[in-house]
Short mmCIF file of N, CA and C in Angstrom, two decimals:
data_model
loop_
_atom_site.label_atom_id
_atom_site.label_comp_id
_atom_site.label_asym_id
_atom_site.label_seq_id
_atom_site.Cartn_x
_atom_site.Cartn_y
_atom_site.Cartn_z
N THR A 1 0.84 -1.19 0.00
CA THR A 1 0.00 0.00 0.00
C THR A 1 0.88 1.24 0.00
N ASN A 2 0.61 2.17 -0.87
CA ASN A 2 1.33 3.43 -0.92
C ASN A 2 0.56 4.45 -0.09
N ASN A 3 1.06 4.75 1.11
CA ASN A 3 0.37 5.64 2.02
C ASN A 3 1.29 6.80 2.38
N PRO A 4 1.14 7.96 1.74
CA PRO A 4 2.04 9.08 2.02
C PRO A 4 1.86 9.67 3.42
N LEU A 5 0.78 9.33 4.11
CA LEU A 5 0.56 9.89 5.43
C LEU A 5 1.44 9.25 6.50
N ASN A 6 1.83 7.99 6.31
CA ASN A 6 2.69 7.36 7.33
C ASN A 6 3.83 6.57 6.73
N GLY A 7 4.26 6.91 5.54
CA GLY A 7 5.43 6.31 4.94
C GLY A 7 5.28 4.85 4.56
N GLY A 8 4.06 4.37 4.36
CA GLY A 8 3.85 3.01 3.93
C GLY A 8 3.98 1.96 5.01
N THR A 9 3.90 2.38 6.28
CA THR A 9 4.09 1.43 7.37
C THR A 9 2.80 0.80 7.87
N GLY A 10 1.70 1.06 7.24
CA GLY A 10 0.43 0.47 7.66
C GLY A 10 -0.74 1.31 7.21
N ASN A 11 -1.93 0.86 7.60
CA ASN A 11 -3.13 1.58 7.14
C ASN A 11 -3.75 2.43 8.23
N ILE A 12 -3.12 2.60 9.39
CA ILE A 12 -3.66 3.44 10.47
C ILE A 12 -2.86 4.74 10.54
N VAL A 13 -3.61 5.86 10.54
CA VAL A 13 -3.00 7.19 10.62
C VAL A 13 -3.63 7.92 11.79
N TYR A 14 -2.81 8.63 12.56
CA TYR A 14 -3.29 9.44 13.68
C TYR A 14 -3.17 10.91 13.30
N VAL A 15 -4.26 11.68 13.51
CA VAL A 15 -4.29 13.09 13.15
C VAL A 15 -4.48 13.92 14.41
N ARG A 16 -3.55 14.83 14.67
CA ARG A 16 -3.61 15.67 15.86
C ARG A 16 -4.41 16.95 15.64
N ASN A 17 -4.26 17.60 14.47
CA ASN A 17 -4.88 18.90 14.25
C ASN A 17 -5.98 18.85 13.19
N GLU A 18 -5.59 18.91 11.94
CA GLU A 18 -6.59 18.92 10.88
C GLU A 18 -6.00 18.41 9.58
N ILE A 19 -6.91 18.00 8.73
CA ILE A 19 -6.56 17.67 7.34
C ILE A 19 -7.31 18.67 6.48
N ASN A 20 -6.58 19.40 5.64
CA ASN A 20 -7.19 20.36 4.72
C ASN A 20 -7.05 19.85 3.30
N ILE A 21 -8.17 19.83 2.58
CA ILE A 21 -8.18 19.48 1.17
C ILE A 21 -8.34 20.80 0.41
N PRO A 22 -7.25 21.32 -0.15
CA PRO A 22 -7.30 22.65 -0.78
C PRO A 22 -8.12 22.66 -2.07
N ALA A 23 -8.51 23.84 -2.47
CA ALA A 23 -9.16 24.02 -3.77
C ALA A 23 -8.27 23.45 -4.85
N GLY A 24 -8.90 22.78 -5.82
CA GLY A 24 -8.17 22.22 -6.95
C GLY A 24 -7.60 20.83 -6.71
N TYR A 25 -7.66 20.33 -5.47
CA TYR A 25 -7.11 19.00 -5.17
C TYR A 25 -8.21 17.96 -5.08
N ASN A 26 -7.89 16.76 -5.53
CA ASN A 26 -8.79 15.62 -5.47
C ASN A 26 -8.06 14.52 -4.70
N ILE A 27 -8.48 14.25 -3.47
CA ILE A 27 -7.79 13.30 -2.59
C ILE A 27 -8.70 12.10 -2.35
N THR A 28 -8.14 10.89 -2.43
CA THR A 28 -8.89 9.67 -2.13
C THR A 28 -8.24 8.96 -0.96
N ILE A 29 -9.06 8.64 0.03
CA ILE A 29 -8.64 7.82 1.17
C ILE A 29 -9.26 6.46 0.93
N LYS A 30 -8.42 5.43 0.77
CA LYS A 30 -8.91 4.10 0.44
C LYS A 30 -8.25 3.05 1.34
N ASP A 31 -9.08 2.17 1.91
CA ASP A 31 -8.59 1.04 2.72
C ASP A 31 -7.73 1.52 3.88
N MET A 32 -8.17 2.57 4.58
CA MET A 32 -7.40 3.12 5.69
C MET A 32 -8.26 3.31 6.92
N ILE A 33 -7.59 3.48 8.05
CA ILE A 33 -8.21 3.87 9.31
C ILE A 33 -7.53 5.16 9.73
N ILE A 34 -8.31 6.22 9.89
CA ILE A 34 -7.77 7.50 10.33
C ILE A 34 -8.41 7.83 11.66
N LEU A 35 -7.57 8.01 12.68
CA LEU A 35 -8.03 8.28 14.04
C LEU A 35 -7.65 9.71 14.41
N PHE A 36 -8.64 10.47 14.88
CA PHE A 36 -8.49 11.90 15.11
C PHE A 36 -8.46 12.25 16.60
N HIS A 37 -7.63 13.22 16.93
CA HIS A 37 -7.63 13.85 18.25
C HIS A 37 -9.00 14.54 18.41
N PRO A 38 -9.50 14.72 19.63
CA PRO A 38 -10.82 15.36 19.80
C PRO A 38 -10.95 16.75 19.19
N ASP A 39 -9.87 17.50 19.07
CA ASP A 39 -9.94 18.83 18.45
C ASP A 39 -9.72 18.81 16.95
N ALA A 40 -9.42 17.65 16.40
CA ALA A 40 -9.07 17.55 14.97
C ALA A 40 -10.31 17.53 14.09
N GLU A 41 -10.12 17.92 12.83
CA GLU A 41 -11.20 17.96 11.87
C GLU A 41 -10.65 17.83 10.46
N VAL A 42 -11.56 17.65 9.51
CA VAL A 42 -11.22 17.65 8.09
C VAL A 42 -11.95 18.82 7.45
N ASN A 43 -11.23 19.59 6.65
CA ASN A 43 -11.82 20.73 5.94
C ASN A 43 -11.64 20.54 4.44
N VAL A 44 -12.75 20.48 3.72
CA VAL A 44 -12.71 20.41 2.26
C VAL A 44 -13.01 21.83 1.77
N LYS A 45 -12.02 22.46 1.18
CA LYS A 45 -12.11 23.88 0.83
C LYS A 45 -12.88 24.12 -0.45
N ARG A 46 -13.57 25.24 -0.51
CA ARG A 46 -14.26 25.65 -1.73
C ARG A 46 -13.23 26.22 -2.70
N GLY A 47 -13.64 26.30 -3.96
CA GLY A 47 -12.74 26.75 -5.01
C GLY A 47 -12.66 28.26 -5.14
N THR A 48 -11.98 28.66 -6.19
CA THR A 48 -11.82 30.07 -6.52
C THR A 48 -12.28 30.24 -7.97
N ASN A 49 -12.15 31.44 -8.50
CA ASN A 49 -12.49 31.63 -9.91
C ASN A 49 -11.63 30.77 -10.82
N ALA A 50 -10.39 30.49 -10.39
CA ALA A 50 -9.46 29.73 -11.23
C ALA A 50 -9.41 28.24 -10.88
N LEU A 51 -9.88 27.85 -9.70
CA LEU A 51 -9.76 26.46 -9.25
C LEU A 51 -11.11 25.89 -8.83
N LYS A 52 -11.35 24.63 -9.18
CA LYS A 52 -12.58 23.99 -8.69
C LYS A 52 -12.40 23.67 -7.20
N GLY A 53 -13.50 23.39 -6.54
CA GLY A 53 -13.46 23.09 -5.11
C GLY A 53 -12.68 21.82 -4.81
N GLY A 54 -12.18 21.72 -3.58
CA GLY A 54 -11.51 20.50 -3.16
C GLY A 54 -12.47 19.32 -3.19
N ASN A 55 -11.93 18.12 -3.37
CA ASN A 55 -12.75 16.92 -3.44
C ASN A 55 -12.10 15.84 -2.60
N LEU A 56 -12.84 15.33 -1.62
CA LEU A 56 -12.36 14.23 -0.78
C LEU A 56 -13.25 13.02 -1.01
N THR A 57 -12.64 11.91 -1.44
CA THR A 57 -13.35 10.65 -1.63
C THR A 57 -12.86 9.66 -0.58
N ILE A 58 -13.79 9.05 0.14
CA ILE A 58 -13.47 8.06 1.16
C ILE A 58 -14.05 6.73 0.71
N ARG A 59 -13.18 5.72 0.51
CA ARG A 59 -13.60 4.41 0.03
C ARG A 59 -13.10 3.33 0.98
N ASN A 60 -14.03 2.52 1.48
CA ASN A 60 -13.68 1.38 2.33
C ASN A 60 -12.70 1.79 3.43
N SER A 61 -13.01 2.88 4.11
CA SER A 61 -12.13 3.40 5.15
C SER A 61 -12.95 3.80 6.38
N THR A 62 -12.26 3.98 7.49
CA THR A 62 -12.89 4.40 8.74
C THR A 62 -12.24 5.67 9.23
N LEU A 63 -13.06 6.69 9.53
CA LEU A 63 -12.62 7.90 10.19
C LEU A 63 -13.28 7.91 11.56
N SER A 64 -12.47 7.96 12.63
CA SER A 64 -13.01 7.83 13.98
C SER A 64 -12.13 8.59 14.97
N ILE A 65 -12.48 8.51 16.24
CA ILE A 65 -11.76 9.16 17.33
C ILE A 65 -10.55 8.33 17.72
N ASP A 66 -9.47 9.00 18.07
CA ASP A 66 -8.31 8.33 18.67
C ASP A 66 -8.60 8.24 20.16
N ASN A 67 -9.00 7.07 20.62
CA ASN A 67 -9.42 6.92 22.03
C ASN A 67 -8.35 6.24 22.88
N ARG A 68 -7.07 6.44 22.57
CA ARG A 68 -6.02 5.83 23.35
C ARG A 68 -5.98 6.37 24.78
N CYS A 69 -6.42 7.61 24.99
CA CYS A 69 -6.40 8.19 26.33
C CYS A 69 -7.74 8.07 27.04
N MET A 70 -8.82 8.38 26.33
CA MET A 70 -10.16 8.31 26.91
C MET A 70 -11.09 7.74 25.86
N ASP A 71 -12.07 6.98 26.28
CA ASP A 71 -12.94 6.32 25.29
C ASP A 71 -14.32 6.95 25.15
N ASP A 72 -14.54 8.13 25.73
CA ASP A 72 -15.86 8.75 25.65
C ASP A 72 -15.82 10.09 24.91
N LEU A 73 -14.83 10.30 24.05
CA LEU A 73 -14.67 11.57 23.35
C LEU A 73 -15.16 11.47 21.90
N PHE A 74 -15.28 12.64 21.27
CA PHE A 74 -15.67 12.76 19.87
C PHE A 74 -14.68 13.67 19.16
N TRP A 75 -14.43 13.41 17.87
CA TRP A 75 -13.65 14.34 17.07
C TRP A 75 -14.60 15.32 16.40
N GLN A 76 -14.08 16.34 15.70
CA GLN A 76 -14.92 17.43 15.20
C GLN A 76 -15.73 17.08 13.96
N GLY A 77 -15.20 16.25 13.06
CA GLY A 77 -15.92 15.86 11.85
C GLY A 77 -15.38 16.53 10.60
N ILE A 78 -16.18 16.51 9.54
CA ILE A 78 -15.77 16.99 8.22
C ILE A 78 -16.62 18.19 7.82
N ASP A 79 -15.96 19.30 7.50
CA ASP A 79 -16.64 20.48 6.96
C ASP A 79 -16.40 20.53 5.46
N VAL A 80 -17.47 20.75 4.70
CA VAL A 80 -17.37 20.83 3.24
C VAL A 80 -17.84 22.23 2.84
N GLU A 81 -16.90 23.07 2.46
CA GLU A 81 -17.20 24.47 2.15
C GLU A 81 -17.84 24.62 0.77
N GLY A 82 -18.63 25.67 0.64
CA GLY A 82 -19.21 26.01 -0.65
C GLY A 82 -19.55 27.48 -0.73
N TYR A 83 -20.27 27.82 -1.77
CA TYR A 83 -20.78 29.18 -1.99
C TYR A 83 -22.30 29.08 -2.08
N PRO A 84 -23.04 29.81 -1.26
CA PRO A 84 -24.49 29.69 -1.28
C PRO A 84 -25.14 30.23 -2.54
N ASN A 85 -24.41 31.03 -3.31
CA ASN A 85 -24.99 31.65 -4.50
C ASN A 85 -24.44 31.11 -5.82
N LEU A 86 -23.62 30.03 -5.79
CA LEU A 86 -23.07 29.45 -7.01
C LEU A 86 -23.64 28.06 -7.25
N SER A 87 -23.69 27.67 -8.50
CA SER A 87 -24.22 26.37 -8.88
C SER A 87 -23.30 25.23 -8.42
N GLN A 88 -23.90 24.09 -8.15
CA GLN A 88 -23.16 22.88 -7.83
C GLN A 88 -22.90 22.02 -9.07
N ILE A 89 -23.46 22.42 -10.20
CA ILE A 89 -23.29 21.62 -11.42
C ILE A 89 -22.54 22.43 -12.47
N PRO A 90 -21.77 21.74 -13.32
CA PRO A 90 -21.55 20.30 -13.29
C PRO A 90 -20.63 19.92 -12.12
N LEU A 91 -20.90 18.78 -11.49
CA LEU A 91 -20.11 18.34 -10.34
C LEU A 91 -18.64 18.17 -10.68
N SER A 92 -18.33 17.87 -11.93
CA SER A 92 -16.94 17.66 -12.34
C SER A 92 -16.13 18.95 -12.39
N ASN A 93 -16.82 20.10 -12.32
CA ASN A 93 -16.09 21.36 -12.46
C ASN A 93 -16.66 22.47 -11.57
N THR A 94 -17.28 22.10 -10.47
CA THR A 94 -17.90 23.11 -9.61
C THR A 94 -16.88 23.73 -8.65
N GLN A 95 -17.15 24.94 -8.22
CA GLN A 95 -16.32 25.59 -7.20
C GLN A 95 -16.70 25.13 -5.79
N GLN A 96 -17.78 24.36 -5.67
CA GLN A 96 -18.20 23.85 -4.36
C GLN A 96 -17.26 22.72 -3.92
N GLY A 97 -16.93 22.68 -2.63
CA GLY A 97 -16.20 21.54 -2.09
C GLY A 97 -17.09 20.30 -2.15
N GLN A 98 -16.46 19.11 -2.26
CA GLN A 98 -17.24 17.87 -2.36
C GLN A 98 -16.66 16.79 -1.46
N LEU A 99 -17.55 16.07 -0.79
CA LEU A 99 -17.21 14.90 0.00
C LEU A 99 -17.98 13.72 -0.55
N LEU A 100 -17.26 12.64 -0.89
CA LEU A 100 -17.88 11.42 -1.39
C LEU A 100 -17.50 10.29 -0.43
N VAL A 101 -18.49 9.62 0.16
CA VAL A 101 -18.25 8.52 1.10
C VAL A 101 -18.91 7.29 0.52
N PHE A 102 -18.08 6.26 0.19
CA PHE A 102 -18.58 5.10 -0.54
C PHE A 102 -17.98 3.80 -0.01
N GLN A 103 -18.51 2.70 -0.51
CA GLN A 103 -17.95 1.36 -0.40
C GLN A 103 -17.60 0.94 1.03
N ASN A 104 -18.64 0.85 1.85
CA ASN A 104 -18.48 0.32 3.20
C ASN A 104 -17.55 1.16 4.07
N SER A 105 -17.59 2.47 3.94
CA SER A 105 -16.82 3.34 4.81
C SER A 105 -17.60 3.60 6.10
N PHE A 106 -16.86 3.98 7.14
CA PHE A 106 -17.44 4.30 8.44
C PHE A 106 -16.99 5.69 8.86
N ILE A 107 -17.95 6.53 9.24
CA ILE A 107 -17.66 7.81 9.87
C ILE A 107 -18.20 7.66 11.30
N GLU A 108 -17.29 7.71 12.28
CA GLU A 108 -17.65 7.35 13.64
C GLU A 108 -17.25 8.42 14.65
N ARG A 109 -18.04 8.50 15.71
CA ARG A 109 -17.72 9.25 16.93
C ARG A 109 -17.29 10.70 16.65
N ALA A 110 -18.04 11.38 15.76
CA ALA A 110 -17.78 12.78 15.45
C ALA A 110 -18.88 13.66 16.04
N ARG A 111 -18.56 14.90 16.34
CA ARG A 111 -19.60 15.85 16.78
C ARG A 111 -20.61 16.03 15.65
N VAL A 112 -20.11 16.32 14.43
CA VAL A 112 -20.94 16.32 13.22
C VAL A 112 -20.14 15.53 12.19
N GLY A 113 -20.67 14.37 11.79
CA GLY A 113 -19.95 13.52 10.86
C GLY A 113 -19.51 14.28 9.63
N ALA A 114 -20.45 14.95 8.96
CA ALA A 114 -20.14 15.79 7.80
C ALA A 114 -21.16 16.92 7.74
N GLU A 115 -20.65 18.11 7.45
CA GLU A 115 -21.50 19.29 7.39
C GLU A 115 -21.16 20.09 6.14
N ALA A 116 -22.19 20.48 5.37
CA ALA A 116 -21.98 21.22 4.12
C ALA A 116 -21.89 22.71 4.39
N ILE A 117 -20.86 23.08 5.14
CA ILE A 117 -20.64 24.48 5.51
C ILE A 117 -19.31 24.55 6.26
N GLN A 118 -18.84 25.74 6.52
CA GLN A 118 -17.66 25.92 7.36
C GLN A 118 -18.11 26.45 8.71
N LYS A 119 -17.44 26.00 9.77
CA LYS A 119 -17.70 26.56 11.10
C LYS A 119 -16.75 27.73 11.34
N ASN A 120 -17.25 28.76 12.02
CA ASN A 120 -16.40 29.90 12.32
C ASN A 120 -15.72 29.72 13.68
N ALA A 121 -15.06 30.75 14.16
CA ALA A 121 -14.23 30.65 15.37
C ALA A 121 -15.00 30.20 16.61
N ASN A 122 -16.28 30.56 16.71
CA ASN A 122 -17.05 30.13 17.89
C ASN A 122 -17.79 28.82 17.65
N ASN A 123 -17.38 28.09 16.59
CA ASN A 123 -17.89 26.75 16.27
C ASN A 123 -19.34 26.74 15.80
N SER A 124 -19.83 27.89 15.33
CA SER A 124 -21.17 27.92 14.74
C SER A 124 -21.03 27.96 13.22
N SER A 125 -22.08 27.55 12.53
CA SER A 125 -22.06 27.47 11.07
C SER A 125 -22.05 28.86 10.45
N ASP A 126 -21.21 29.04 9.43
CA ASP A 126 -21.11 30.32 8.72
C ASP A 126 -21.87 30.21 7.40
N PRO A 127 -23.05 30.84 7.27
CA PRO A 127 -23.86 30.69 6.07
C PRO A 127 -23.18 31.19 4.79
N ALA A 128 -22.13 31.99 4.91
CA ALA A 128 -21.40 32.44 3.72
C ALA A 128 -20.62 31.30 3.07
N TYR A 129 -20.54 30.14 3.75
CA TYR A 129 -19.82 28.98 3.23
C TYR A 129 -20.75 27.80 2.94
N ALA A 130 -22.06 28.04 2.85
CA ALA A 130 -23.01 26.98 2.51
C ALA A 130 -22.86 26.63 1.03
N GLY A 131 -23.32 25.43 0.65
CA GLY A 131 -23.30 25.04 -0.75
C GLY A 131 -22.40 23.86 -1.06
N GLY A 132 -21.63 23.39 -0.07
CA GLY A 132 -20.81 22.21 -0.29
C GLY A 132 -21.68 21.00 -0.60
N VAL A 133 -21.09 20.00 -1.28
CA VAL A 133 -21.81 18.81 -1.72
C VAL A 133 -21.35 17.61 -0.91
N ILE A 134 -22.30 16.88 -0.34
CA ILE A 134 -22.01 15.63 0.38
C ILE A 134 -22.78 14.51 -0.31
N ARG A 135 -22.06 13.48 -0.72
CA ARG A 135 -22.68 12.31 -1.34
C ARG A 135 -22.18 11.08 -0.60
N SER A 136 -23.11 10.27 -0.14
CA SER A 136 -22.73 9.07 0.61
C SER A 136 -23.63 7.91 0.22
N SER A 137 -23.02 6.74 0.02
CA SER A 137 -23.80 5.54 -0.25
C SER A 137 -23.06 4.32 0.27
N ASN A 138 -23.84 3.33 0.66
CA ASN A 138 -23.32 2.04 1.11
C ASN A 138 -22.26 2.19 2.20
N SER A 139 -22.52 3.07 3.15
CA SER A 139 -21.59 3.32 4.25
C SER A 139 -22.35 3.41 5.56
N THR A 140 -21.58 3.52 6.66
CA THR A 140 -22.18 3.55 8.00
C THR A 140 -21.73 4.80 8.73
N TRP A 141 -22.69 5.47 9.31
CA TRP A 141 -22.46 6.64 10.17
C TRP A 141 -22.77 6.17 11.58
N LEU A 142 -21.74 6.02 12.42
CA LEU A 142 -21.86 5.29 13.68
C LEU A 142 -21.55 6.19 14.89
N ASN A 143 -22.52 6.29 15.79
CA ASN A 143 -22.34 6.95 17.09
C ASN A 143 -21.81 8.38 16.99
N ASN A 144 -22.31 9.13 16.02
CA ASN A 144 -22.00 10.56 15.91
C ASN A 144 -23.07 11.34 16.67
N TRP A 145 -22.72 12.54 17.17
CA TRP A 145 -23.75 13.38 17.77
C TRP A 145 -24.78 13.74 16.72
N LEU A 146 -24.30 14.11 15.54
CA LEU A 146 -25.13 14.41 14.38
C LEU A 146 -24.41 13.82 13.17
N ASP A 147 -25.10 13.06 12.36
CA ASP A 147 -24.42 12.36 11.27
C ASP A 147 -24.09 13.28 10.10
N ILE A 148 -25.12 13.84 9.45
CA ILE A 148 -24.92 14.67 8.28
C ILE A 148 -25.79 15.91 8.41
N LYS A 149 -25.20 17.07 8.16
CA LYS A 149 -25.93 18.33 8.25
C LYS A 149 -25.82 19.07 6.92
N LEU A 150 -26.96 19.19 6.24
CA LEU A 150 -27.02 19.93 4.98
C LEU A 150 -27.68 21.28 5.24
N GLN A 151 -27.14 22.30 4.63
CA GLN A 151 -27.68 23.65 4.79
C GLN A 151 -28.69 23.93 3.68
N ASN A 152 -29.54 24.93 3.92
CA ASN A 152 -30.48 25.36 2.90
C ASN A 152 -29.69 25.83 1.67
N TYR A 153 -30.00 25.25 0.51
CA TYR A 153 -29.30 25.61 -0.71
C TYR A 153 -30.25 25.47 -1.88
N HIS A 154 -30.40 26.51 -2.65
CA HIS A 154 -31.22 26.50 -3.86
C HIS A 154 -30.83 27.72 -4.67
N VAL A 155 -30.22 27.50 -5.82
CA VAL A 155 -29.76 28.61 -6.66
C VAL A 155 -30.67 28.74 -7.87
N VAL A 156 -31.17 29.94 -8.07
CA VAL A 156 -31.97 30.22 -9.26
C VAL A 156 -31.19 31.23 -10.09
N SER A 157 -30.95 30.90 -11.35
CA SER A 157 -30.25 31.82 -12.25
C SER A 157 -31.01 31.87 -13.57
N PHE A 158 -30.54 32.71 -14.46
CA PHE A 158 -31.18 32.80 -15.77
C PHE A 158 -31.05 31.49 -16.53
N ALA A 159 -29.94 30.77 -16.33
CA ALA A 159 -29.67 29.55 -17.09
C ALA A 159 -30.27 28.30 -16.47
N SER A 160 -30.45 28.29 -15.16
CA SER A 160 -30.91 27.04 -14.54
C SER A 160 -31.59 27.30 -13.21
N ASN A 161 -32.28 26.30 -12.77
CA ASN A 161 -32.89 26.27 -11.44
C ASN A 161 -32.28 25.06 -10.75
N THR A 162 -31.28 25.26 -9.92
CA THR A 162 -30.47 24.18 -9.38
C THR A 162 -30.86 23.85 -7.95
N ILE A 163 -31.18 22.58 -7.72
CA ILE A 163 -31.41 22.13 -6.36
C ILE A 163 -30.13 21.48 -5.84
N ASN A 164 -30.09 21.23 -4.56
CA ASN A 164 -28.92 20.66 -3.92
C ASN A 164 -28.57 19.31 -4.56
N GLN A 165 -27.31 19.14 -4.93
CA GLN A 165 -26.85 17.91 -5.57
C GLN A 165 -26.35 16.87 -4.57
N SER A 166 -26.43 17.15 -3.28
CA SER A 166 -26.06 16.17 -2.27
C SER A 166 -27.02 14.99 -2.31
N THR A 167 -26.50 13.79 -2.15
CA THR A 167 -27.34 12.59 -2.12
C THR A 167 -26.86 11.67 -1.02
N ILE A 168 -27.82 11.08 -0.32
CA ILE A 168 -27.55 10.13 0.76
C ILE A 168 -28.40 8.91 0.46
N SER A 169 -27.75 7.76 0.15
CA SER A 169 -28.53 6.59 -0.22
C SER A 169 -27.89 5.30 0.30
N ASN A 170 -28.73 4.38 0.72
CA ASN A 170 -28.33 3.05 1.15
C ASN A 170 -27.23 3.09 2.23
N ASN A 171 -27.39 3.99 3.20
CA ASN A 171 -26.47 4.10 4.32
C ASN A 171 -27.10 3.53 5.58
N ARG A 172 -26.28 3.24 6.54
CA ARG A 172 -26.77 2.85 7.87
C ARG A 172 -26.41 3.97 8.84
N PHE A 173 -27.41 4.39 9.63
CA PHE A 173 -27.20 5.41 10.67
C PHE A 173 -27.45 4.71 12.00
N VAL A 174 -26.39 4.56 12.80
CA VAL A 174 -26.44 3.74 14.01
C VAL A 174 -26.02 4.57 15.20
N THR A 175 -26.79 4.49 16.29
CA THR A 175 -26.41 5.14 17.55
C THR A 175 -26.40 4.13 18.67
#
C-alpha cells in the first residue's frame, strides 16, 4: 500500500490537528483507518475563480476518534465548504467543495460527521460557506452526535434552477 501519510508502514494514521483538502485538489482515502484527536477535523475547501473546489473521496475506510487516552470523546468531523450563490453543477467542475463517502466506509464518533458548511471561530455554522456537496452511499455513520448536516441551498439563475446535488442513499445510521 502506498500511504504518504505514514510512509507506507500500515493503514492506520493518527491526526492531531486537521486535514485540509485545498481548492483544486482531489484526494482519495482508500482502505485506511484514520483516528483523530478530539480537536481535529477535516476541511474540504471551496474553489476560486481559477480552481474547482476540493474533493475528498473516502472508500472502504474508517474515520473515527483516537481513544487511546479516553474512550468517551468525539472528534470534530468533516466540513465541506461552498458558496451559497453558485451552482453545484456540473459536479466535475464546480467551485463547491465535495465529500464522497462510498464502499463500506465508516464515519464514527464525530460531533458532526459531515456538514456542508464551514464553522467559524465560535464553532457555529457560517452561512457564507453553505453550498458544499455531500454524497454518501453504502456506508455507515456510527455513534455521531449528528451524522450529516445539509444547509439550505437552492440557486436560481437565468440559465438554470439548481437544487442541492447532495445525495444520501443506502447508508446505515447507528447510535
